[in-house]
CSV table of C-alpha atoms in Angstrom, one decimal:
chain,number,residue,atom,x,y,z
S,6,UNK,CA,90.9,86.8,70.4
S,7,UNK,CA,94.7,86.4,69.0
S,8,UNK,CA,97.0,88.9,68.9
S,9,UNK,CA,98.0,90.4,66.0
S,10,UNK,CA,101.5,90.0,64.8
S,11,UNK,CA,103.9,93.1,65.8
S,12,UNK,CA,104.3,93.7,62.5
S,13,UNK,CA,100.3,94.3,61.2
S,14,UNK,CA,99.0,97.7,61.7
S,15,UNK,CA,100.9,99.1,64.5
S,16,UNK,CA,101.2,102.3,66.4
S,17,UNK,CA,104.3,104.1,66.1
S,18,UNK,CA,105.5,104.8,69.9
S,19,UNK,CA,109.5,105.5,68.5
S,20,UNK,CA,112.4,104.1,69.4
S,21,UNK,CA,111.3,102.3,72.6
S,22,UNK,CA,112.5,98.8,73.9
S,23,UNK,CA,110.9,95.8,71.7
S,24,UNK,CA,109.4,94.1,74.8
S,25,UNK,CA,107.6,97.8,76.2
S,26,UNK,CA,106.9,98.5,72.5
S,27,UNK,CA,104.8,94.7,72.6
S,28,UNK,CA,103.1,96.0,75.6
S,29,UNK,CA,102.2,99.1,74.5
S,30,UNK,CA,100.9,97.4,71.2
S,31,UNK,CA,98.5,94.8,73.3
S,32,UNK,CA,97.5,97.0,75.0
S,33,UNK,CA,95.9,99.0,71.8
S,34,UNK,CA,95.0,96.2,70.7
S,35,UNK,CA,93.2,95.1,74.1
S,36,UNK,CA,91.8,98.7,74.5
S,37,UNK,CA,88.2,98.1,72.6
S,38,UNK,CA,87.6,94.8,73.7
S,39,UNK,CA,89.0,94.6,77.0
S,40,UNK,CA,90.0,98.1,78.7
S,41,UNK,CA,90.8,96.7,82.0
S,42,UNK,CA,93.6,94.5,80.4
S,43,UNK,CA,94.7,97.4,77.9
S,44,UNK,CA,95.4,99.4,81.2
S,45,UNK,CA,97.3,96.1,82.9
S,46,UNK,CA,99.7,96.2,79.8
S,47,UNK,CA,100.5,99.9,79.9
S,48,UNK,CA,101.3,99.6,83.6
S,49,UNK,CA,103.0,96.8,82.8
S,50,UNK,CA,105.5,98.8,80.4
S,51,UNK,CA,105.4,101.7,83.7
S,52,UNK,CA,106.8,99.0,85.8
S,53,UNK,CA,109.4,97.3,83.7
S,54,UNK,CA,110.6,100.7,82.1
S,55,UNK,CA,109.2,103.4,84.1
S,56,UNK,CA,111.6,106.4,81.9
S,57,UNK,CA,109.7,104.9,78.8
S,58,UNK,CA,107.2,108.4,78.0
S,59,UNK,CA,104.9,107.1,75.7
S,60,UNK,CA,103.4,103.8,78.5
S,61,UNK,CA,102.0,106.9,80.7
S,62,UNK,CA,100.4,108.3,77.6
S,63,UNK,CA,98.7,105.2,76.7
S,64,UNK,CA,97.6,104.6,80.6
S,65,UNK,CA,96.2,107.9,81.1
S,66,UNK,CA,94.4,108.1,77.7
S,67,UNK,CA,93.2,104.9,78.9
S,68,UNK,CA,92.0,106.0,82.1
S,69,UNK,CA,90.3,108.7,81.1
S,70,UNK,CA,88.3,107.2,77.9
S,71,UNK,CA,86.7,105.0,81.0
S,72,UNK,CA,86.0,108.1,82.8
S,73,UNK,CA,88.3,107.5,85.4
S,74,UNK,CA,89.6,111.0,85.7
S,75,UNK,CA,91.3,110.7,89.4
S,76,UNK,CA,93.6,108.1,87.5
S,77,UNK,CA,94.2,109.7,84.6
S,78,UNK,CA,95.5,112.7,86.8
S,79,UNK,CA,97.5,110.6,88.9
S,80,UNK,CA,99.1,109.1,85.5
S,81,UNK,CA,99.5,112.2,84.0
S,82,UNK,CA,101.2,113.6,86.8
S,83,UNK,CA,103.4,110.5,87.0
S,84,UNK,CA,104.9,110.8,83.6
S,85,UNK,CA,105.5,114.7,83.4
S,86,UNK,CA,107.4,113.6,86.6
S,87,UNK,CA,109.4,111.3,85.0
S,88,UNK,CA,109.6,113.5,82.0
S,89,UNK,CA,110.6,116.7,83.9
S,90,UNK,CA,113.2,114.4,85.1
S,91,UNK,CA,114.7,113.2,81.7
S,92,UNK,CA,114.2,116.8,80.9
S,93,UNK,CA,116.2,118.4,83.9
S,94,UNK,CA,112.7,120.4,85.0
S,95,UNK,CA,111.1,120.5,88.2
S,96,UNK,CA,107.4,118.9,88.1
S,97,UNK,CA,106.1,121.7,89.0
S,98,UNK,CA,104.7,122.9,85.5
S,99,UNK,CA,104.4,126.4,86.8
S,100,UNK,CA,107.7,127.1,86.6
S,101,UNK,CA,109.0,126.0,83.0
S,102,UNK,CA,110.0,128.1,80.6
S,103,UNK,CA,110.7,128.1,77.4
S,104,UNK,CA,113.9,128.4,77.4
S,105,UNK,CA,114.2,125.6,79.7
S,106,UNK,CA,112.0,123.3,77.2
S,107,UNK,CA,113.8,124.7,74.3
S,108,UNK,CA,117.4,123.7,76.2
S,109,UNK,CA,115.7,120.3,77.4
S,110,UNK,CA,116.2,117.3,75.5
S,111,UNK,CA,113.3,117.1,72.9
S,112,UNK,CA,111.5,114.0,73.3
S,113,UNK,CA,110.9,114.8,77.5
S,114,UNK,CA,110.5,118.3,76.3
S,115,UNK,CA,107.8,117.4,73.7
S,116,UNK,CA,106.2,115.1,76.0
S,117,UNK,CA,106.1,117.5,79.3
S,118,UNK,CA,104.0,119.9,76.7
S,119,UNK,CA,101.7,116.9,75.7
S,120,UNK,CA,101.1,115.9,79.6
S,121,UNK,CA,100.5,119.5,80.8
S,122,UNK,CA,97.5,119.5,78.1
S,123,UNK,CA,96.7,116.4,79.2
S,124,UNK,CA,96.0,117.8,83.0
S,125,UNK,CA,94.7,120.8,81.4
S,126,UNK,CA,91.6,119.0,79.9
S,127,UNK,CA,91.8,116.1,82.8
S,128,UNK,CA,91.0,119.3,84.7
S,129,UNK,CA,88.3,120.6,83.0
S,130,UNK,CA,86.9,117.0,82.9
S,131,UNK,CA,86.7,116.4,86.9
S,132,UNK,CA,84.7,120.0,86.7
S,133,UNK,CA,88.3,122.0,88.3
S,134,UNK,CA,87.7,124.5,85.7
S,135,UNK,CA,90.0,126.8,87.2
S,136,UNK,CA,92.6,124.6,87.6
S,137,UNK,CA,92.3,123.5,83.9
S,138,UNK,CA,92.5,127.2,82.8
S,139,UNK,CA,95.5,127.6,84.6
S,140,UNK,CA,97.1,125.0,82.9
S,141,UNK,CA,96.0,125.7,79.7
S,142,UNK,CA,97.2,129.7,80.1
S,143,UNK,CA,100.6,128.2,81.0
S,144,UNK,CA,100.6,125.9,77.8
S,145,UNK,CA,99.8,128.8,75.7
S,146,UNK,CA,102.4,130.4,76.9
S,147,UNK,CA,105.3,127.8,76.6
S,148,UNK,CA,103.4,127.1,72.9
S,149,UNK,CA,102.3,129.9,71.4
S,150,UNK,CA,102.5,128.0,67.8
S,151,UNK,CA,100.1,125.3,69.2
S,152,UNK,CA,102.0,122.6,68.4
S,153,UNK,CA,100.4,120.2,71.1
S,154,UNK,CA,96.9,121.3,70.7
S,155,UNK,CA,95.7,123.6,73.2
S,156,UNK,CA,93.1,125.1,71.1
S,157,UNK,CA,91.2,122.0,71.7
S,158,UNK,CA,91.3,122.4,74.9
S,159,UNK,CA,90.5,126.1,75.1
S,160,UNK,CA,87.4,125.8,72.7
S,161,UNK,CA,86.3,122.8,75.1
S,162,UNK,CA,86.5,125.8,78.0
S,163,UNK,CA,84.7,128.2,75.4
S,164,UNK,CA,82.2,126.0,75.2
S,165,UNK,CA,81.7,125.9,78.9
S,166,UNK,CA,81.5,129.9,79.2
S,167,UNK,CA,78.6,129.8,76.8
């Protein structure tokens, strides 16, 4: 199957370096067809340009459509690393506030708020229910306006009360 040109129908990742932005884009391109080779290319963009957010996004959405929830964590965890990092946080997602996020620059900011719902439904997806709840109380608390999302993941935990 050929690649599609980089300019036909493609996902908008920001202002990110053309060659990580090409891997990113074979990589959704890949993704139906060949998973295994989708997840190659957005390791790939990892590895050449690991403070690029968006790659770790793509990986651990990747990882986790195939189920792969152990790797999905461990890529999750990875880029709110490297995002608490840009965004001069500890990784330890207890601790932020929002002030902190609010002071941070915004595109590590925005994207440490999209990973911790990411381990907050990774959570409740490898059946650490608890774990996932305390993620998802600490998301609500640095988002009260839901920007990211978390009601998604708090109806999914509804849902397994009833």
């Amino acid at each position: 199957m050929p690649l599609p040109a980089l300019d036909d129908d493609l996902v908008d990742f920001g202002d990110i370096p053309a060659p990580i932005n090409a891997l990113l884009q074979e990589g959704v391109y890949w993704h139906p067809a060949d998973p295994a080779r989708a997840r190659a290319c957005f390791r790939s963009a990892i590895d050449l340009a690991p403070d690029v957010l968006p790659s770790y996004r793509c990986l651990f959405k990747a990882h986790n459509k195939q189920r792969d929830f152990a790797a999905a964590y461990a890529v999750a965890l990875e880029g709110l690393g490297r995002a608490a990092m840009q965004a001069g946080m500890s990784p330890d997602w207890s601790t932020w506030t929002r002030p902190a996020l609010a002071a941070a620059p915004t595109v590590p900011a925005r994207f440490l708020l999209h990973s911790l719902k990411a381990v907050a439904f990774i959570e409740l997806r490898r059946g650490h229910e608890s774990a996932s709840r305390a993620a998802l109380a600490h998301l609500q608390a640095l988002d009260p306006e839901d920007g990211v999302g978390a009601s998604v993941i708090a109806a999914l935990l509804d849902r397994e009360d009833a």
